Short mmCIF file of C-alpha atoms and ligand atoms in Angstrom, two decimals:
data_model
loop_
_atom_site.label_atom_id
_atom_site.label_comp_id
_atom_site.label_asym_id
_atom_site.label_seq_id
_atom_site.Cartn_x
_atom_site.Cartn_y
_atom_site.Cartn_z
CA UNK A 19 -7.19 31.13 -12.43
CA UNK A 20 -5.15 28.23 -13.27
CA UNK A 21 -2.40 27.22 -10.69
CA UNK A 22 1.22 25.50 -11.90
CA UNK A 23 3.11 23.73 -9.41
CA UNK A 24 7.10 23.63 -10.18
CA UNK A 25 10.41 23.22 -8.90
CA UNK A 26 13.07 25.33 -9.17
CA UNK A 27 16.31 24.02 -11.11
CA UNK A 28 16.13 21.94 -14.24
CA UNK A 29 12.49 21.06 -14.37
CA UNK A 30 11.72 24.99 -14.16
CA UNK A 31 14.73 25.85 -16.86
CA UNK A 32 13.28 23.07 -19.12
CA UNK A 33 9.80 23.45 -18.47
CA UNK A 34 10.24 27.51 -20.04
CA UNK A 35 9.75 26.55 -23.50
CA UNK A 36 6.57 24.61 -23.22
CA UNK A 37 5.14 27.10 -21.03
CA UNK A 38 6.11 29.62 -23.78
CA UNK A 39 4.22 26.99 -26.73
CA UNK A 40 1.42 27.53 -24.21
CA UNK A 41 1.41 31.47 -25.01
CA UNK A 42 2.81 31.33 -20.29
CA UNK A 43 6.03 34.22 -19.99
CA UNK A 44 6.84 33.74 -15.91
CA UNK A 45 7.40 37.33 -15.40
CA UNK A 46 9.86 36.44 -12.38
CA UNK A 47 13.01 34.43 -12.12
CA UNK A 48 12.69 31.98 -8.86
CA UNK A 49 16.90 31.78 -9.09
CA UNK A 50 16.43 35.62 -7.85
CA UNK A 51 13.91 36.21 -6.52
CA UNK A 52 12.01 35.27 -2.65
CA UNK A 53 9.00 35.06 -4.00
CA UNK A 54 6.92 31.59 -4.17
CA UNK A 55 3.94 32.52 -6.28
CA UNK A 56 5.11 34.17 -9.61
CA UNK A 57 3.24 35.98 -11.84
CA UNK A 58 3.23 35.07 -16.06
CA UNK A 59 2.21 37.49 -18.74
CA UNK A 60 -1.39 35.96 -18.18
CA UNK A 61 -3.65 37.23 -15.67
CA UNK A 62 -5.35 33.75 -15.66
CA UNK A 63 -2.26 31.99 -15.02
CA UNK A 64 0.18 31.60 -11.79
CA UNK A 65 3.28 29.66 -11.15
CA UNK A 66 4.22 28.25 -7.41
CA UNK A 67 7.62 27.08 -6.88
CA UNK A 68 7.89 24.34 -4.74
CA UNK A 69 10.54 21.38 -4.10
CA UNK A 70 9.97 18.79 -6.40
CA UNK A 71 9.20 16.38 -4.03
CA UNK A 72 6.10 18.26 -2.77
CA UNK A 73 4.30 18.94 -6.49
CA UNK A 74 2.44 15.74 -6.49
CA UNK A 75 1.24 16.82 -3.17
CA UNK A 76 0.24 20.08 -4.39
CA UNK A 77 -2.14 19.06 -7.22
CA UNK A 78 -3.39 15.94 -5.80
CA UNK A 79 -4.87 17.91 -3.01
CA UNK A 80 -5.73 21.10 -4.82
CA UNK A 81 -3.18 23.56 -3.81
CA UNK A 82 -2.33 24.03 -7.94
CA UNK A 83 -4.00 22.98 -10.12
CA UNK A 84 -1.48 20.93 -12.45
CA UNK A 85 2.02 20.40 -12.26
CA UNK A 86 5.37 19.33 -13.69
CA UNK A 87 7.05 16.43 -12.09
CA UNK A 88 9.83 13.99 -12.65
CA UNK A 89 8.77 10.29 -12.82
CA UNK A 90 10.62 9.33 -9.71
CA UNK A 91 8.82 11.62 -7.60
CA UNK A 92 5.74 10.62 -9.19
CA UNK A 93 6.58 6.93 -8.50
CA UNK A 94 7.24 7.29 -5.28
CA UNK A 95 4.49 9.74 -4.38
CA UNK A 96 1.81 7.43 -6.06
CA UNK A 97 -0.70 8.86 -8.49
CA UNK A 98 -4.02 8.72 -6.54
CA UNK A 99 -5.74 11.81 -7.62
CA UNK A 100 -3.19 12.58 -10.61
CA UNK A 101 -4.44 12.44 -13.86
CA UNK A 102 -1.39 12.34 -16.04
CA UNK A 103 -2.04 13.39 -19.92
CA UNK A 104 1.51 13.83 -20.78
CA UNK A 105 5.26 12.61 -20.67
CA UNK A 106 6.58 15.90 -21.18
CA UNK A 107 10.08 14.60 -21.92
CA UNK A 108 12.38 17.19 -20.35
CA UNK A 109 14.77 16.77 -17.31
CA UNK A 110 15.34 13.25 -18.43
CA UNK A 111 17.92 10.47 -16.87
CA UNK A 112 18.02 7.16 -15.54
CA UNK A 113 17.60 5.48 -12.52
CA UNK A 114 20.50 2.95 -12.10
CA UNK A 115 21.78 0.82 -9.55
CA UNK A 116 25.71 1.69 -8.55
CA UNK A 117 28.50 0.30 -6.45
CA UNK A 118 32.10 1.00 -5.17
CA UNK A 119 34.54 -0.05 -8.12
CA UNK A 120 35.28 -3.30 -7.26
CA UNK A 121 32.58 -4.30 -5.42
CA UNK A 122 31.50 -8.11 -6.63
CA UNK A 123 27.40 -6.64 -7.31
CA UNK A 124 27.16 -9.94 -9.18
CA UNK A 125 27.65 -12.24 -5.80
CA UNK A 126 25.77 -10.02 -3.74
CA UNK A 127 22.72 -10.55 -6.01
CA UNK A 128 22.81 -14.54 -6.34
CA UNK A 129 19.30 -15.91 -5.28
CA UNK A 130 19.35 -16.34 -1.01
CA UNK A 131 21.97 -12.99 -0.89
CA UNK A 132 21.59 -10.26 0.99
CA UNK A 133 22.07 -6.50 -0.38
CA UNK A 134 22.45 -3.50 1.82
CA UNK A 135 21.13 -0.38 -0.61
CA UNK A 136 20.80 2.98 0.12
CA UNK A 137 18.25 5.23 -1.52
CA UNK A 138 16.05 8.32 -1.76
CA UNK A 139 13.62 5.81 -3.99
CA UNK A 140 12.43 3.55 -1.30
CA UNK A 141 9.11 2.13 -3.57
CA UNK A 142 11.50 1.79 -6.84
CA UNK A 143 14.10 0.09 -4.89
CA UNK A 144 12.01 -2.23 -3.30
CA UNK A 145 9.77 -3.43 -6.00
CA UNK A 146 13.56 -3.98 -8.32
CA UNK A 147 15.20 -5.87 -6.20
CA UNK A 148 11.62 -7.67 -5.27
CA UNK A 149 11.26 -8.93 -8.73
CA UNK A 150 14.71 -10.49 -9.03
CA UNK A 151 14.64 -12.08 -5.83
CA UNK A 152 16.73 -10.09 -4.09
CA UNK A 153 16.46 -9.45 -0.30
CA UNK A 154 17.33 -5.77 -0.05
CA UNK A 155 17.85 -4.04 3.47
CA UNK A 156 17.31 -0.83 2.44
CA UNK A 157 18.52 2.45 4.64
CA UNK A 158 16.70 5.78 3.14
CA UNK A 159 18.95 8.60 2.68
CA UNK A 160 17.70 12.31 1.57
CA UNK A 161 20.51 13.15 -0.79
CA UNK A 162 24.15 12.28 -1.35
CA UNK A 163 23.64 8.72 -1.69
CA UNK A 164 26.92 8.34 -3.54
CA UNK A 165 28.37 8.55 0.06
CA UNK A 166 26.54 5.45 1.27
CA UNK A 167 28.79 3.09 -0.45
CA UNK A 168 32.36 5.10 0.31
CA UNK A 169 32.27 5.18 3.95
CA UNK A 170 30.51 1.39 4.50
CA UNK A 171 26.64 2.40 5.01
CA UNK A 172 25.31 0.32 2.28
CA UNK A 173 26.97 -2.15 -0.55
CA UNK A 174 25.01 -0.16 -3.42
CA UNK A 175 22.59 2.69 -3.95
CA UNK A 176 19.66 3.34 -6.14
CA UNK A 177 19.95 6.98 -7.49
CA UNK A 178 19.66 9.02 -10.82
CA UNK A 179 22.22 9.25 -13.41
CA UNK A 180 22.67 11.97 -16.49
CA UNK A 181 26.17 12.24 -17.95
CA UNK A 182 27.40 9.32 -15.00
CA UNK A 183 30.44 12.00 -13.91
CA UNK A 184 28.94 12.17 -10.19
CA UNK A 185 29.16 8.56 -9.61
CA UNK A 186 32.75 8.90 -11.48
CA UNK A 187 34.27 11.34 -9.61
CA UNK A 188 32.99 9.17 -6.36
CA UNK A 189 34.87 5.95 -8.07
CA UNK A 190 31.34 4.00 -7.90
CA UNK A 191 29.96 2.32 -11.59
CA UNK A 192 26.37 1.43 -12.53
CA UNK A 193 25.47 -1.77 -12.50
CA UNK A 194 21.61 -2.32 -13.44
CA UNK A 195 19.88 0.80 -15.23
CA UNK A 196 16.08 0.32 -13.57
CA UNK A 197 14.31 2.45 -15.73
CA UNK A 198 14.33 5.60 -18.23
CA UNK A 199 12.99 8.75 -16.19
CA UNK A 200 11.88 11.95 -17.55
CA UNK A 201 9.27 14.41 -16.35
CA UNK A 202 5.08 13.99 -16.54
CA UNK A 203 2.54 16.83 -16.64
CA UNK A 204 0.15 16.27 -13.97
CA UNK A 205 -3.16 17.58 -13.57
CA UNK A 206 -5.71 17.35 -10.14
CA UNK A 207 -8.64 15.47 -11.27
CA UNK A 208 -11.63 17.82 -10.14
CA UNK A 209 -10.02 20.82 -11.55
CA UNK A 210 -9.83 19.15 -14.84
CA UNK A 211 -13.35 18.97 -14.58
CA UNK A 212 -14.19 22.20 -13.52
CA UNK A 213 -11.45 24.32 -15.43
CA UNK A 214 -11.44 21.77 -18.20
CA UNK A 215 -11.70 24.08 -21.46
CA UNK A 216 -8.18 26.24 -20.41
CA UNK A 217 -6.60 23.28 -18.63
CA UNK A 218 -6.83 21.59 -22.12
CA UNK A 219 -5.73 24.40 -24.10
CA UNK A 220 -2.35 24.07 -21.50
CA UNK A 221 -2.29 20.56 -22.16
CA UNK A 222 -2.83 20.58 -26.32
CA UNK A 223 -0.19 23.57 -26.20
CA UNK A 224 2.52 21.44 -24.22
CA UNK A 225 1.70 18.83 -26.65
CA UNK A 226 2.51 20.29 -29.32
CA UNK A 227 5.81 21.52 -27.85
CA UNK A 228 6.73 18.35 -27.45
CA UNK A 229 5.80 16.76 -30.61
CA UNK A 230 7.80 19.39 -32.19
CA UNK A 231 10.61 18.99 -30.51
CA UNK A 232 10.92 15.02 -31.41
CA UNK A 233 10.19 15.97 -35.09
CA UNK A 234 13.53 17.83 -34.80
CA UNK A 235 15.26 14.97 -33.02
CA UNK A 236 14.25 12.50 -35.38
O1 LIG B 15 17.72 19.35 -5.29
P1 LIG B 15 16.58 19.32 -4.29
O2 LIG B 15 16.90 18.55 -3.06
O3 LIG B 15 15.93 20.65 -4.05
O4 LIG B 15 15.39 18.51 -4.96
P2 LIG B 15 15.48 17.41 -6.06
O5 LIG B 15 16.82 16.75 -6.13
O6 LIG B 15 14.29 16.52 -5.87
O7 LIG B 15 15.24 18.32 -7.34
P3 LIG B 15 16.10 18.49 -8.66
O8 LIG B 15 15.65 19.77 -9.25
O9 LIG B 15 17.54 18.25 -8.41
O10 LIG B 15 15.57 17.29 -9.55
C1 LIG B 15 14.25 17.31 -10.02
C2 LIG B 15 14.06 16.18 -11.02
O11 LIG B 15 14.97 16.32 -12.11
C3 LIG B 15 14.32 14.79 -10.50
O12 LIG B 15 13.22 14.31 -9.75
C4 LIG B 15 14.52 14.02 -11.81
O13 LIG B 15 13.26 13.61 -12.34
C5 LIG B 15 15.14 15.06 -12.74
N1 LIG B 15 16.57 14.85 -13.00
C6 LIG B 15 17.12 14.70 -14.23
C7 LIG B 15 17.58 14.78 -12.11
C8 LIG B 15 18.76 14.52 -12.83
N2 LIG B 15 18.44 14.50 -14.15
C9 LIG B 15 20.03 14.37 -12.13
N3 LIG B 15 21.06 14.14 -12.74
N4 LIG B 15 17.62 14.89 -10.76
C10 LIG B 15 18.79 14.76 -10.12
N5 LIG B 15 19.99 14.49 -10.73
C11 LIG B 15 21.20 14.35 -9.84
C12 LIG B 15 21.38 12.91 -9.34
O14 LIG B 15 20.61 12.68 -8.18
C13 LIG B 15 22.89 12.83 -9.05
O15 LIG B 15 23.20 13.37 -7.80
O16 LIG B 15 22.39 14.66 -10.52
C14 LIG B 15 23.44 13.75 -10.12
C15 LIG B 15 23.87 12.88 -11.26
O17 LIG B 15 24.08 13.62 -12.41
P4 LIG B 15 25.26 13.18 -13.41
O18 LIG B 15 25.07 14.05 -14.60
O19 LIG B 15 26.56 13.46 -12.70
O20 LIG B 15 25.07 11.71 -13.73
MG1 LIG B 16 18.67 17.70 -6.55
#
């Protein structure tokens, strides 16, 4: 049996056509239905749906065997335990740096400054404004961060960005882009080695999928 850790939303939308290069159909939709472990087409093969913050957990300890997880999460997790064959390239976005319009960002970064930032991405946060000499009080938030700089919380957040029309509909503007983010197969090490020959057909298939795909982009 061969265990897949997902998370609802736009990993699991994206992650459907991969699966489906990897001969995987999930039988159930986890939009509708209550149920946490979801069957596929293959007897071999079952899907839990977890929040996307807890699949690292899940296959570094054992509980699945791989996984699909954004880099973020993965970054902030650590990868002790993770091998991590692939960069699947779905569910991708940025993670940026953003302010109130109008905010002087520029000032509040000069060497000696202090920064107030709120953010979900405590470890990527830290080590950016770390490198540019930055001292950074940093106040952890769980979502909405685009609130933190309306109401006088914190001076700037760290947060993801797609199409940028969350942060403009809350009036705030990017101001550093920290680095590209898109989502990475992971796999738990011993079960590589002890399921290796249908863990790598998974893997080889997903590959493919992907390779595909940037032939048609390109
Ligand atoms: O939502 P929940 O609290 O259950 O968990 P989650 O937010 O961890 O999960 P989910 O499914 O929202 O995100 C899973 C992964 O998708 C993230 O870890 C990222 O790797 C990836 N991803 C890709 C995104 C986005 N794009 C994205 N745009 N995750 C979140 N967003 C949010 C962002 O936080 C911001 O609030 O969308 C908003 C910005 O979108 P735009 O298009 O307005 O810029
Ligand atoms: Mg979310």
């Amino acid at each position: 049996m061969i265990t897949l850790a997902l998370s609802k939303g736009r990993i699991f939308d994206e992650a459907l056509p991969l699966l489906q290069a990897a001969d995987i159909v999930v039988l159930d939709d986890p939009e509708k239905s209550r149920k946490l472990i979801l069957d596929t087409n293959r007897p071999d093969v079952r899907v839990l749906v977890v929040r996307a913050t807890d699949v690292p957990t899940y296959v570094q300890y054992g509980g699945a065997d791989m996984g699909i997880t954004g880099l973020d999460t993965l970054l902030e997790h650590g990868s002790d335990g993770l091998y991590q064959p692939l960069d699947l390239q779905i569910a991708q976005c940025r993670i940026s740096v953003a302010v109130r319009e109008g905010f002087d960002y520029a000032s509040s970064v000069r060497q000696g400054s202090r920064l107030t930032v709120a953010t979900k991405y405590m470890a990527i946060a830290r080590e950016f404004f770390a490198a540019k000499g930055v001292h950074a009080d940093l106040v952890k938030l769980y979502g909405s961060m685009e609130l933190a700089p309306l109401t006088g919380l914190a001076d700037a957040i760290v947060d993801l960005v797609s199409t940028g029309g969350t942060l403009r509909a809350n009036h705030l503007v990017e101001v550093e882009h920290i680095m590209d983010i898109s989502s990475r197969l992971v796999v738990n090490q011993a079960a590589l080695k002890l399921k290796q020959a249908p863990i790598r057909r998974i893997i080889d298939a997903f590959n493919g999928a992907v390779q595909r795909r940037m032939e048609v982009k390109a």
